Coordinates of C-alpha atoms and ligand atoms in Angstrom, one line a residue:
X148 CA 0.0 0.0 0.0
X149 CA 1.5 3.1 -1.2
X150 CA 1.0 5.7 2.3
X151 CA -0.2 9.4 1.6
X152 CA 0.7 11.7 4.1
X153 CA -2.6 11.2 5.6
X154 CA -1.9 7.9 6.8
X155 CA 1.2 8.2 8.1
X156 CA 1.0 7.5 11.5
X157 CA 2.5 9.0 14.7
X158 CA 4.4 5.8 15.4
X159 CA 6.0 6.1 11.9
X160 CA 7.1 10.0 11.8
X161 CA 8.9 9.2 15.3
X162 CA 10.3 5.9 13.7
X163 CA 11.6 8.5 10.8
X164 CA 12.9 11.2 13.0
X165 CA 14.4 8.4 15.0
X166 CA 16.1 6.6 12.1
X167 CA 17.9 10.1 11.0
X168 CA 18.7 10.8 14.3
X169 CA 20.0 7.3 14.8
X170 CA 22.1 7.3 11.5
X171 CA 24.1 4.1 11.4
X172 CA 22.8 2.4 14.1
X173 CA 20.1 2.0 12.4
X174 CA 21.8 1.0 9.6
X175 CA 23.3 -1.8 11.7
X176 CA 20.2 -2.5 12.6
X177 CA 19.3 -3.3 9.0
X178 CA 21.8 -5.9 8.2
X179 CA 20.5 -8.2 11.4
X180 CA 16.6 -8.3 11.0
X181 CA 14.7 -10.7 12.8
X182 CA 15.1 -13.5 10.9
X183 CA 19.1 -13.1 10.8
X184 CA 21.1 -16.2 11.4
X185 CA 22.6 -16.3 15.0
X186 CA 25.2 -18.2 13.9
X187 CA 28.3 -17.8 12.2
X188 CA 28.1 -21.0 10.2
X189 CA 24.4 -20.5 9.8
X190 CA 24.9 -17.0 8.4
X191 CA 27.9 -18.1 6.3
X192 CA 25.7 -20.4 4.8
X193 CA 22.9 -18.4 3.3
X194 CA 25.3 -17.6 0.8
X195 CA 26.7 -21.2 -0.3
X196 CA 29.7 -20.7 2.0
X197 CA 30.8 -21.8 5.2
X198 CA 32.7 -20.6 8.9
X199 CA 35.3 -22.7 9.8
X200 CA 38.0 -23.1 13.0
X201 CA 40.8 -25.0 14.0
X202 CA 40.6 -26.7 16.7
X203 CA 42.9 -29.3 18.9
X204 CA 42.3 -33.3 20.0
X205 CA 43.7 -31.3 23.5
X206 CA 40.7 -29.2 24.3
X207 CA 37.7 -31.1 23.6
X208 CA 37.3 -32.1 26.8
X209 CA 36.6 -28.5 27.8
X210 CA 32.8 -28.2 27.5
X211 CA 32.8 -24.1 26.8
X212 CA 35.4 -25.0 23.8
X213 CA 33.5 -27.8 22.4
X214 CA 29.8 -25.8 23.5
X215 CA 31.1 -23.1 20.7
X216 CA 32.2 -25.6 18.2
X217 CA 29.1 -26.6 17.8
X218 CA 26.9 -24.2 18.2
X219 CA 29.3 -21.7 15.8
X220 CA 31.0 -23.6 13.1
X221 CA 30.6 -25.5 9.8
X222 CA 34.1 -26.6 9.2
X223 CA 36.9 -27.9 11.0
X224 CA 40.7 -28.1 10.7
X225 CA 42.7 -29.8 12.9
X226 CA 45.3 -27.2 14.3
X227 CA 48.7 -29.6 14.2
X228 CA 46.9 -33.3 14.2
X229 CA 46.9 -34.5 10.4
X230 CA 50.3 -33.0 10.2
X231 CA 53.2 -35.3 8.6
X232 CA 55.3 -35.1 12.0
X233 CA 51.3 -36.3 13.8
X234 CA 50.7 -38.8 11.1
X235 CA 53.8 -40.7 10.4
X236 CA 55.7 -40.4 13.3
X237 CA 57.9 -43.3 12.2
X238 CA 58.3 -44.5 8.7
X239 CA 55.5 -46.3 7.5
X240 CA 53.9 -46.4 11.0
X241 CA 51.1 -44.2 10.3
X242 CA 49.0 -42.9 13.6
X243 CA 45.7 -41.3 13.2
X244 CA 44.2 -41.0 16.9
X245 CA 43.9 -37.7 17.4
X246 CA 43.4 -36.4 14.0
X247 CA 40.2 -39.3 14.2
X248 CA 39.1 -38.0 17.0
X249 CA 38.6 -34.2 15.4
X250 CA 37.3 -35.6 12.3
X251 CA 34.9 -37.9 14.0
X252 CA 33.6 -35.1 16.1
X253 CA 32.9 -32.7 13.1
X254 CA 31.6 -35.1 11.3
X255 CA 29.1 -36.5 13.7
X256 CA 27.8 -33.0 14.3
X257 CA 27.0 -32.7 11.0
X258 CA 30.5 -30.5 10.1
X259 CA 32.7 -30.9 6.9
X260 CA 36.7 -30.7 7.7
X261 CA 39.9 -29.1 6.0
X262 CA 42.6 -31.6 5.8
X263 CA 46.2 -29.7 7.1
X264 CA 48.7 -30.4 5.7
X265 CA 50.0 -33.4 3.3
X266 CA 53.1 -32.0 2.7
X267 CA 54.8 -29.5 3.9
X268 CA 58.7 -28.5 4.6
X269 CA 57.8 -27.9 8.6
X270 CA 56.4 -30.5 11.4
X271 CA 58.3 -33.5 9.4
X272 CA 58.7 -36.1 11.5
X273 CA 62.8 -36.5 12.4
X274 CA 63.0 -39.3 10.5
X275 CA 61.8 -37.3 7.3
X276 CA 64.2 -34.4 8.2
X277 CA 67.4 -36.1 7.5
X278 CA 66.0 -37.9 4.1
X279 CA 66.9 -35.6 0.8
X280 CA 66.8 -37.2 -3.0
X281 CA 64.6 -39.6 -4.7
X282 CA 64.0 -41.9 -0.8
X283 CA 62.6 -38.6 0.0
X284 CA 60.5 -37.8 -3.1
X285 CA 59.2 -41.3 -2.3
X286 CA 58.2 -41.3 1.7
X287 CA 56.6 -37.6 0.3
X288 CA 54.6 -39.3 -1.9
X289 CA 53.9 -42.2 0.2
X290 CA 52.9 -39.8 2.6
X291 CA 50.6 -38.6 0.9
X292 CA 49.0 -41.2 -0.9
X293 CA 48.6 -43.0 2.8
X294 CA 47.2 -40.4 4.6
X295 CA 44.8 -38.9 1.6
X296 CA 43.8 -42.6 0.9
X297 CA 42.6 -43.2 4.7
X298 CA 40.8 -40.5 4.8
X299 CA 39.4 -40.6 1.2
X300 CA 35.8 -39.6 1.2
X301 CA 35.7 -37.5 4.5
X302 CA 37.7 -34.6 3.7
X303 CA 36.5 -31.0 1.8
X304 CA 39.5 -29.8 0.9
X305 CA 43.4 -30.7 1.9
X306 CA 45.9 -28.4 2.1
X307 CA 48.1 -30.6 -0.5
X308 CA 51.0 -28.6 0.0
X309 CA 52.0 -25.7 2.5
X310 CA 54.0 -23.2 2.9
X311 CA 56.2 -23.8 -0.1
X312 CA 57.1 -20.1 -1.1
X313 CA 60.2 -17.6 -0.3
X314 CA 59.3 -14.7 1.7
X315 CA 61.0 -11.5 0.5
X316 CA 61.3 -10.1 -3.0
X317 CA 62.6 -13.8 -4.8
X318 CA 59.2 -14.8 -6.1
X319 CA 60.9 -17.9 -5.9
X320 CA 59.8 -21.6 -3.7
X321 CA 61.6 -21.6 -0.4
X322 CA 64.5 -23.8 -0.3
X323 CA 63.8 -27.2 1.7
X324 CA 64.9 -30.8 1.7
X325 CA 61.1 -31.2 -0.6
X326 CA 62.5 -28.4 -2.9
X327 CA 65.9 -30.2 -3.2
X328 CA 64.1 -33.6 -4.7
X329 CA 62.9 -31.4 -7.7
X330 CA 61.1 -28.1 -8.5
X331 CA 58.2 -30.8 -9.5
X332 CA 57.5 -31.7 -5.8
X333 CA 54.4 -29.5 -5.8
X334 CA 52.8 -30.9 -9.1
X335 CA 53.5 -34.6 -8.0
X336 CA 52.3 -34.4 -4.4
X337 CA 49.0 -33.2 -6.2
X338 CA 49.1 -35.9 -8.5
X339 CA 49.3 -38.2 -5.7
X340 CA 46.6 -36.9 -3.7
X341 CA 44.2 -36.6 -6.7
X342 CA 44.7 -40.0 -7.4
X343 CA 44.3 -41.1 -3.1
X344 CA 40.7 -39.2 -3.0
X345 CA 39.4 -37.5 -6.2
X346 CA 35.9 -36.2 -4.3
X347 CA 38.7 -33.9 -2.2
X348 CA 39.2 -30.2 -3.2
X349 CA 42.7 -30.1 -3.4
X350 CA 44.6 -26.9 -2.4
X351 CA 47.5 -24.9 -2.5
X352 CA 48.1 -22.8 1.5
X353 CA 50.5 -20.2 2.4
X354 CA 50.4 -17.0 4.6
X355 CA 51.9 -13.9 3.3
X356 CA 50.5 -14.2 0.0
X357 CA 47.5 -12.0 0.8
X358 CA 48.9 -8.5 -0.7
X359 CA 48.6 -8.9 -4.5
X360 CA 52.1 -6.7 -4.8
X361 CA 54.5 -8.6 -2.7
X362 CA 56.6 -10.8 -5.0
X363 CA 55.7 -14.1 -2.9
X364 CA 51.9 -13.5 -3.9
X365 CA 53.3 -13.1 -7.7
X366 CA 55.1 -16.6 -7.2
X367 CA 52.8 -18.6 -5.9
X368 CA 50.1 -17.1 -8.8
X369 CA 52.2 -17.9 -11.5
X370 CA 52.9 -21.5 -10.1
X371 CA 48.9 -21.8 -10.1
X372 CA 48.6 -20.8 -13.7
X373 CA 51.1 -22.9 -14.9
X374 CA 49.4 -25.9 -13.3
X375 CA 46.1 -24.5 -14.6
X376 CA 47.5 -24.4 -18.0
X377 CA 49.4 -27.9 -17.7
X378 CA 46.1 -30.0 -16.2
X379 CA 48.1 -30.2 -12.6
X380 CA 44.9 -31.6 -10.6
X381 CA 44.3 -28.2 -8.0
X382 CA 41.2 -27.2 -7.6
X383 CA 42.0 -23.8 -4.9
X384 CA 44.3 -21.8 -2.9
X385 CA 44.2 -21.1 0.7
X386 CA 44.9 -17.7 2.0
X387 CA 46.4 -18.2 5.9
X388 CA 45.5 -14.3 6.8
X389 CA 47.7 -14.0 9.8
X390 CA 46.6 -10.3 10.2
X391 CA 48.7 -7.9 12.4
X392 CA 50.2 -4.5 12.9
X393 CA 53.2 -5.3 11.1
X394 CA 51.2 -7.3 8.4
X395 CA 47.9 -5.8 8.5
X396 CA 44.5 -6.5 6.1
X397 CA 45.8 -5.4 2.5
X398 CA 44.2 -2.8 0.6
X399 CA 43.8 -4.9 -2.4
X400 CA 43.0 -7.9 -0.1
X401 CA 39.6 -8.4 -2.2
X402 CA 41.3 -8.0 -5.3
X403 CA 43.8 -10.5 -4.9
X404 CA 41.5 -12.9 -3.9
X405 CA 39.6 -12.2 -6.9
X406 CA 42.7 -12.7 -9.0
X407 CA 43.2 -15.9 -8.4
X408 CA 39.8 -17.0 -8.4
X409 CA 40.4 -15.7 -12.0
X410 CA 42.5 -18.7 -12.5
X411 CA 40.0 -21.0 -12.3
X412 CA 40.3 -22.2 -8.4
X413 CA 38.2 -21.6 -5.5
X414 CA 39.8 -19.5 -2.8
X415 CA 39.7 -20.1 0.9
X416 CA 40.6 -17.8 4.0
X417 CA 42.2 -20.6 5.8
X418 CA 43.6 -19.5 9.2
X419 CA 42.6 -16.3 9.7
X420 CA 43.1 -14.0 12.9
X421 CA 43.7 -10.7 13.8
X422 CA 45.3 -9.2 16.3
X423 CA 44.1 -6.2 18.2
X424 CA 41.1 -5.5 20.1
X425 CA 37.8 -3.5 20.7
X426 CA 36.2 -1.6 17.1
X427 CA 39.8 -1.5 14.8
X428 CA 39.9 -5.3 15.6
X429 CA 36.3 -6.1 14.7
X430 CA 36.7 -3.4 11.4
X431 CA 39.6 -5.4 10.4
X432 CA 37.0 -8.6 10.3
X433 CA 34.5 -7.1 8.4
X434 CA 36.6 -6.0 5.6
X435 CA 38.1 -9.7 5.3
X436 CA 34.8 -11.3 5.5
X437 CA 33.3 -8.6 3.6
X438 CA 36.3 -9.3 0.7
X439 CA 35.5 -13.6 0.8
X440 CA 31.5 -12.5 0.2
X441 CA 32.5 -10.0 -2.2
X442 CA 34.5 -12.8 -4.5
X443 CA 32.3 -15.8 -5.7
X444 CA 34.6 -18.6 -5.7
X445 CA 35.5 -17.8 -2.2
X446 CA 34.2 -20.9 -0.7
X447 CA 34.5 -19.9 2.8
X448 CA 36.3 -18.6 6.4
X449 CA 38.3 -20.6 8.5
X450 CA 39.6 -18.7 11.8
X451 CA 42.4 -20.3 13.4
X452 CA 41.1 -21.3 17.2
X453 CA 37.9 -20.4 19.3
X454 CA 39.0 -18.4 22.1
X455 CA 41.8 -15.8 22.1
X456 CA 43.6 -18.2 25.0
X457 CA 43.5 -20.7 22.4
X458 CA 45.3 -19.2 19.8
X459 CA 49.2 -20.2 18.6
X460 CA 49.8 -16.4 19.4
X461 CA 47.4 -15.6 22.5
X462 CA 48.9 -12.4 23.7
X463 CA 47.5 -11.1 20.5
X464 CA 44.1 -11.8 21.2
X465 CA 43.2 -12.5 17.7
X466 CA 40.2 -14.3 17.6
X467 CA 36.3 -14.2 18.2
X468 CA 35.6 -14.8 21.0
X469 CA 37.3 -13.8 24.7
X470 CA 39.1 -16.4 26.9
X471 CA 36.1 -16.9 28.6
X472 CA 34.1 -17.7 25.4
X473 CA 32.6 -14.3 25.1
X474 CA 31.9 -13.1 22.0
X475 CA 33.9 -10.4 20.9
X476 CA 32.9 -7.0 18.5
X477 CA 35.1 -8.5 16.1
X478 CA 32.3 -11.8 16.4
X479 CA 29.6 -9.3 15.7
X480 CA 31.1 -7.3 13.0
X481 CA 31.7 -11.2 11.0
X482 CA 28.2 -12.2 11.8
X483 CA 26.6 -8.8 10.9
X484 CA 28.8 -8.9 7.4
X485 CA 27.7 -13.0 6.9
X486 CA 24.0 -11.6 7.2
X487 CA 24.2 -9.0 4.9
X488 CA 25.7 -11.5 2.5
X489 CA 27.1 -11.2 -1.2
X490 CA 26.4 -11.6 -4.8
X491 CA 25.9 -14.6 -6.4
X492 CA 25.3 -17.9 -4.9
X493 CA 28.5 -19.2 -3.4
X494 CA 31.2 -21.0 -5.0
X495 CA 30.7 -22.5 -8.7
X496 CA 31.7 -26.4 -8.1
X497 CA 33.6 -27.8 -10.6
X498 CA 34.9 -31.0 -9.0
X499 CA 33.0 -33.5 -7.0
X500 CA 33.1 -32.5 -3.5
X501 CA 33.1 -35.1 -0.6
X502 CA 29.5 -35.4 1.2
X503 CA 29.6 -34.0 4.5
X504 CA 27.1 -36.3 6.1
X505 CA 29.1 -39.1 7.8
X506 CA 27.2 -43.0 7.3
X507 CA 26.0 -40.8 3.5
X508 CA 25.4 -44.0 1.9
X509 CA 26.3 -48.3 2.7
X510 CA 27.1 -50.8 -0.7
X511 CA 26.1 -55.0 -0.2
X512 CA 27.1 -57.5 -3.0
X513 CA 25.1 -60.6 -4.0
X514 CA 26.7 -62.9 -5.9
X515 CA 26.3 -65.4 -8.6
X516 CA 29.3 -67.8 -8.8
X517 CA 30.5 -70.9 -10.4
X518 CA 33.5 -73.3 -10.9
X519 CA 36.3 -70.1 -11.6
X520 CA 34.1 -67.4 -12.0
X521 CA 31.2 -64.9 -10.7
X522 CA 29.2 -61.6 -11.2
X523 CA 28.4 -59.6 -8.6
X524 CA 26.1 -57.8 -8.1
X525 CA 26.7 -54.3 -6.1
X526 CA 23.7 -52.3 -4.7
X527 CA 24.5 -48.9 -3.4
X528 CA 21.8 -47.5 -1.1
X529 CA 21.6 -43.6 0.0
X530 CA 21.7 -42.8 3.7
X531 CA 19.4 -40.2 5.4
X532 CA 20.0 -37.4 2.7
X533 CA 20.4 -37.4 -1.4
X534 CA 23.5 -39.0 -3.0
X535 CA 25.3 -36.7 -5.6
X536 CA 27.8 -39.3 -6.3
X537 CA 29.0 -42.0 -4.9
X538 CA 32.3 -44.3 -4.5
X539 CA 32.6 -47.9 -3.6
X540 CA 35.7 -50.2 -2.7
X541 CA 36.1 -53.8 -3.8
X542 CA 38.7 -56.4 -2.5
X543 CA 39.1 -59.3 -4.8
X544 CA 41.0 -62.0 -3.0
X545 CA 41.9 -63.7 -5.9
X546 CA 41.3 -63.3 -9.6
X547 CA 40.1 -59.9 -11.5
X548 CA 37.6 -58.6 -12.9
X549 CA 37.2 -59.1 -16.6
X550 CA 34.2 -56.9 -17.6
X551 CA 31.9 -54.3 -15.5
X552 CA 28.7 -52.3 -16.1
X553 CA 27.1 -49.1 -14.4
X554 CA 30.1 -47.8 -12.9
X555 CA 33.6 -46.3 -13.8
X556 CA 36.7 -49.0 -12.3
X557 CA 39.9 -47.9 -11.7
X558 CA 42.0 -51.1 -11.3
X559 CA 40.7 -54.9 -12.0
X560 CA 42.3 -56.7 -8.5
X561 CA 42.8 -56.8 -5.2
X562 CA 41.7 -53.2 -3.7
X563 CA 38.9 -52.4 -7.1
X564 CA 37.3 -48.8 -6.6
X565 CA 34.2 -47.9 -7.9
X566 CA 32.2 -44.4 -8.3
X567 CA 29.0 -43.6 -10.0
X568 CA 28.8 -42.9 -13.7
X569 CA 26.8 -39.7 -15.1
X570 CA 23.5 -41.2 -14.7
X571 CA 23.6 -43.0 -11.3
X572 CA 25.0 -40.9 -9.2
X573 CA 22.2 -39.0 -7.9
X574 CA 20.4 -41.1 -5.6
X575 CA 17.2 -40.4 -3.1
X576 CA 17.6 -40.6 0.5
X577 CA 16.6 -44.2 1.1
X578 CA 16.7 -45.2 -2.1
X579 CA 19.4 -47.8 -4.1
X580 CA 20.9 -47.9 -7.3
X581 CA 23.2 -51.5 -8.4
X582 CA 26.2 -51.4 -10.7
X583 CA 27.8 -55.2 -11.6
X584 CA 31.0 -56.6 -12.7
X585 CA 31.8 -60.2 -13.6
X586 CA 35.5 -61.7 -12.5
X587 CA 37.5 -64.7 -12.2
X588 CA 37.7 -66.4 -8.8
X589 CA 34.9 -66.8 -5.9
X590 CA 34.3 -63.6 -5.8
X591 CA 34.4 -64.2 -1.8
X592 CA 34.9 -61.5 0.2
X593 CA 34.2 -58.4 -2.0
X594 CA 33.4 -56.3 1.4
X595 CA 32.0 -53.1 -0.4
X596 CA 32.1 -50.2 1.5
X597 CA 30.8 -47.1 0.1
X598 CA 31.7 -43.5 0.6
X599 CA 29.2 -40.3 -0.1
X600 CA 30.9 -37.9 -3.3
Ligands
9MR830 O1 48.8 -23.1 15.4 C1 49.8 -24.1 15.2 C2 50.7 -24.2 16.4 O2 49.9 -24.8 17.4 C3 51.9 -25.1 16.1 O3 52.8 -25.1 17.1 C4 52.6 -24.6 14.8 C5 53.7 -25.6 14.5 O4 54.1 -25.4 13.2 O5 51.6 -24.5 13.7 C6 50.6 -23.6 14.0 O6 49.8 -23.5 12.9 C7 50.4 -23.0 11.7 C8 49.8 -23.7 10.5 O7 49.9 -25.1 10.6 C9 50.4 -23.2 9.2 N1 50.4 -21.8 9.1 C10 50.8 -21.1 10.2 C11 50.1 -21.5 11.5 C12 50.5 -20.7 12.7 O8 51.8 -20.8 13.0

C-alpha cells in the first residue's frame, strides 16, 4: 500500500525522526533483522559458503570449547593433528588418533573438515628431516597417498601442499629438503593426492600471499597458472590471513582474492586472525569477510582457534571470541557482514566434493558364482539425505575382474574402486541404485564399503 501523508502515522514520523537521528545504528540495525542467522556458520551459509576453525584433540574435553564448536562452526581443521610429524611419526607407522578424533567429532555434528597439511617442509617427522633425493620424493609421496587414501571420502579440501614459497622479494619456492628432490614436488604431491581421493578439493596454502604486490603473492600465482595451463589436478588456494600491525588486512585484499579465483580455483581464508582489540579489531574482520562474500569462488572462512587463549599467538588476542568464550565485536562485525551477504550464490563447483554427512550411503554385493568365475552384483543404497555421487571399494582376493557395467573402475584386482557414472550418481535418500562386474575367482569376500561424493 502506497501511504499518503494522511496515513502516516504518529508511530511512523517518530520511527523517521528516530532513524535520522540514529544514523548508522540503524543501519546496523538493517543488516540483522529478525530472521538473521545467529550463527556464524548458519549466516555463512545463506550464501553457499561456510565458517570454519581449528581446533585441537587437547581441548575437547573442555565443555565451553566444544559448547562453541558446535553451536558456531561448519568446518573444522585440525590445528597440528593431520600433520606429517602427527601422522607418520615413524616411517610407514602411520598414527591417526587424534586427528580421528577431530574428524569424528565434526563429522558427527554434521560438520565438513579441511585436511592440514600433506606436505609440507615444517612438522616433518625426524625421521623425514634427515631424508633428501629420490627416498625422499618417495616417503613424500607415500605420505601422501597414505594419509589422503585413509581418509578418502571424508575430507572437503586438503591443504596438499604448504608453505612452499620464499618470503622476500625472490618470487621464488623456499629452499627445503622437498624443494631439493625437484622443483616438480608441488605438481606430484598433487598428483598423488588426486589420485588417493578425487571427491577432495585439493589446495594450494601459504600465509603472506595476501597482498597482491608482494613478489611471494606473484610466485605462488604464477605457479597456479602454470598448473592451470598444464592439467596439474588443484582445484583452490588457501589464504592463511595472519593479520597484524606489522602485516595488517591489504588494501587490495579483495582484489587478490579475486585474481586468483580468476585462475580457475576456488579460494579459501584458511587460518585467519587478527590481532588487536575493541572496534579496529572487529573493522579489520569485516573487511576480510566482507572481501571472501564480495568474491564468488570464495568458498568460505576458517579462523584459526575459538578463544583468544586458544590461539598459537594468545597475547595477541586475535580471535572471536574472549578467553572466557565471550563473544567479541570482532564476532559481531563477521556475523553482521555473513547476514548481509554477497552476490551470487556461493562458489561454482567444478569438481565432486566429498559429502559432508558421515554414514552418507552403505554398498552390499550378491553374488552369482560358479566353478572359476562370478558376477556380482553391487547395490548402493543412499543414507538419510540425497547422493550426488558416490564411490565404492572392492577387494578381490583372488582373480580380477574381466568386464563391468554401471560404474567407472579404476583397477581390475585386489583393492577395485568404484564411483557412479553420469546417470547413477544422484540417488534419493533411502533409495538404491546396483552397478555389476563379472571376475575370475569366488568372488568371496568383495566387502563393499561405500563413501558419499
Ligand atoms: O597453530 C599451530 C601451532 O599450534 C603449532 O605449534 C605450529 C607448528 O608449526 O603450527 C601452527 O599452525 C600453523 C599452520 O599449521 C600453518 N600456518 C601457520 C600456522 C600458525 O603458525
Amino acid at each position: 500500500m502506497k501511504l499518503t501523508s494522511r496515513s502516516v502515522s504518529p508511530v511512523a514520523i517518530v520511527s523517521t525522526v528516530a532513524a535520522a537521528a540514529l544514523g548508522a545504528s540503524l543501519m546496523l540495525a538493517a543488516n540483522t533483522p529478525a530472521n538473521a542467522a545467529t550463527t556464524l556458520g548458519a549466516a555463512a551459509a545463506q550464501s553457499g559458503r561456510y565458517f570454519g576453525t581449528a581446533i585441537a584433540a587437547g581441548r575437547m574435553n573442555d565443555s565451553t570449547y566444544i559448547g562453541i564448536l558446535n553451536r558456531e562452526f561448519d568446518m573444522v581443521t585440525a590445528e597440528n593433528e593431520m600433520k606429517m610429524d602427527a601422522t607418520e611419526p615413524q616411517q610407514g607407522r602411520f598414527s591417526y588418533g587424534n586427528a580421528d578424533r577431530i574428524l569424528n567429532h565434526a563429522r558427527n555434528q554434521g560438520k565438513r573438515v579441511r585436511g592440514h597439511a600433506l606436505a609440507w617442509h615444517s612438522q616433518q617427522p625426524g625421521w623425514m628431516q634427515s631424508m633428501s633425493g629420490s627416498s625422499l620424493r618417495n616417503a613424500m609421496l607415500n605420505h601422501v597417498t597414505q594419509v589422503a587414501t585413509y581418509y578418502r571420502g571424508k575430507i572437503y579440501a586438503w591443504d596438499v601442499v604448504n608453505e612452499a614459497f620464499a618470503d622476500g622479494s625472490s618470487g621464488a619456492r623456499r629452499d627445503s629438503n622437498l624443494q631439493r628432490t625437484g622443483n616438480d614436488w608441488i605438481e606430484a604431491a598433487f598428483r598423488a593426492a588426486r589420485a588417493a581421493d578425487p571427491g577432495a578439493k585439493l589446495c594450494y596454502n601459504d600465509y603472506n600471499t595476501d597482498d597482491w604486490s608482494h613478489a611471494k603473492t606473484q610466485g605462488v600465482y604464477r605457479m597456479v597458472q602454470d598448473f592451470k595451463a598444464r592439467g596439474v589436478p588443484i582445484d583452490c588456494v588457501g589464504f592463511q590471513s595472519h593479520f597484524n600491525a606489522q602485516s595488517p588486512v591489504p588494501s587490495n585484499y579483495q582484489t587478490n582474492l579475486q585474481n586468483f579465483a580468476n585462475l580457475g580455483v576456488d579460494v579459501q581464508i584458511t587460518e585467519l586472525d587478527i590481532e588487536g582489540s575493541g572496534s579496529s579489531q572487529a573493522s579489520n574482520y569485516d573487511r576480510v569477510t566482507r572481501a571472501c562474500l564480495a568474491v564468488t569462488r570464495c568458498a568460505g572462512i576458517t579462523v584459526w582457534g575459538i578463544r583468544d587463549t586458544d590461539s598459537w599467538r594468545a597475547y595477541g588476542t586475535p580471535l572471536l571470541f574472549d578467553g572466557s568464550g565471550n563473544k567479541k565485536a570482532a564476532y559481531n562485525s563477521v556475523l553482521n557482514a555473513l547476514n548481509a551477504g554477497g552476490p551470487g550464490p556461493g562458489p561454482t563447483t567444478t569438481t565432486t566434493t566429498n559429502d559432508p554427512i558421515p554414514g552418507g550411503c552403505t554398498a552390499s554385493v550378491s553374488l552369482n558364482s560358479w566353478d572359476n568365475g562370478f558376477v556380482a552384483t553391487v547395490k548402493v543404497t543412499a543414507g538419510s539425505s540425497a547422493l550426488r555421487g558416490w564411490q565404492i571399494t572392492t577387494t578381490l582376493s583372488s582373480g580380477t575382474v574381466t568386464s563391468s557395467w554401471n560404474a567407472n573402475r579404476s583397477g581390475n584386482s585386489g583393492t577395485v574402486n568404484w564411483t557412479n557414472v553420469d546417470f547413477n550418481g544422484a540417488v534419493g535418500a533411502g533409495q538404491s541404485t546396483e552397478f555389476g562386474f563379472q571376475g575370475t575367482g569366488s568372488g568371496a569376500g568383495l566387502n563393499p564399503s561405500c563413501t558419499a561424493s
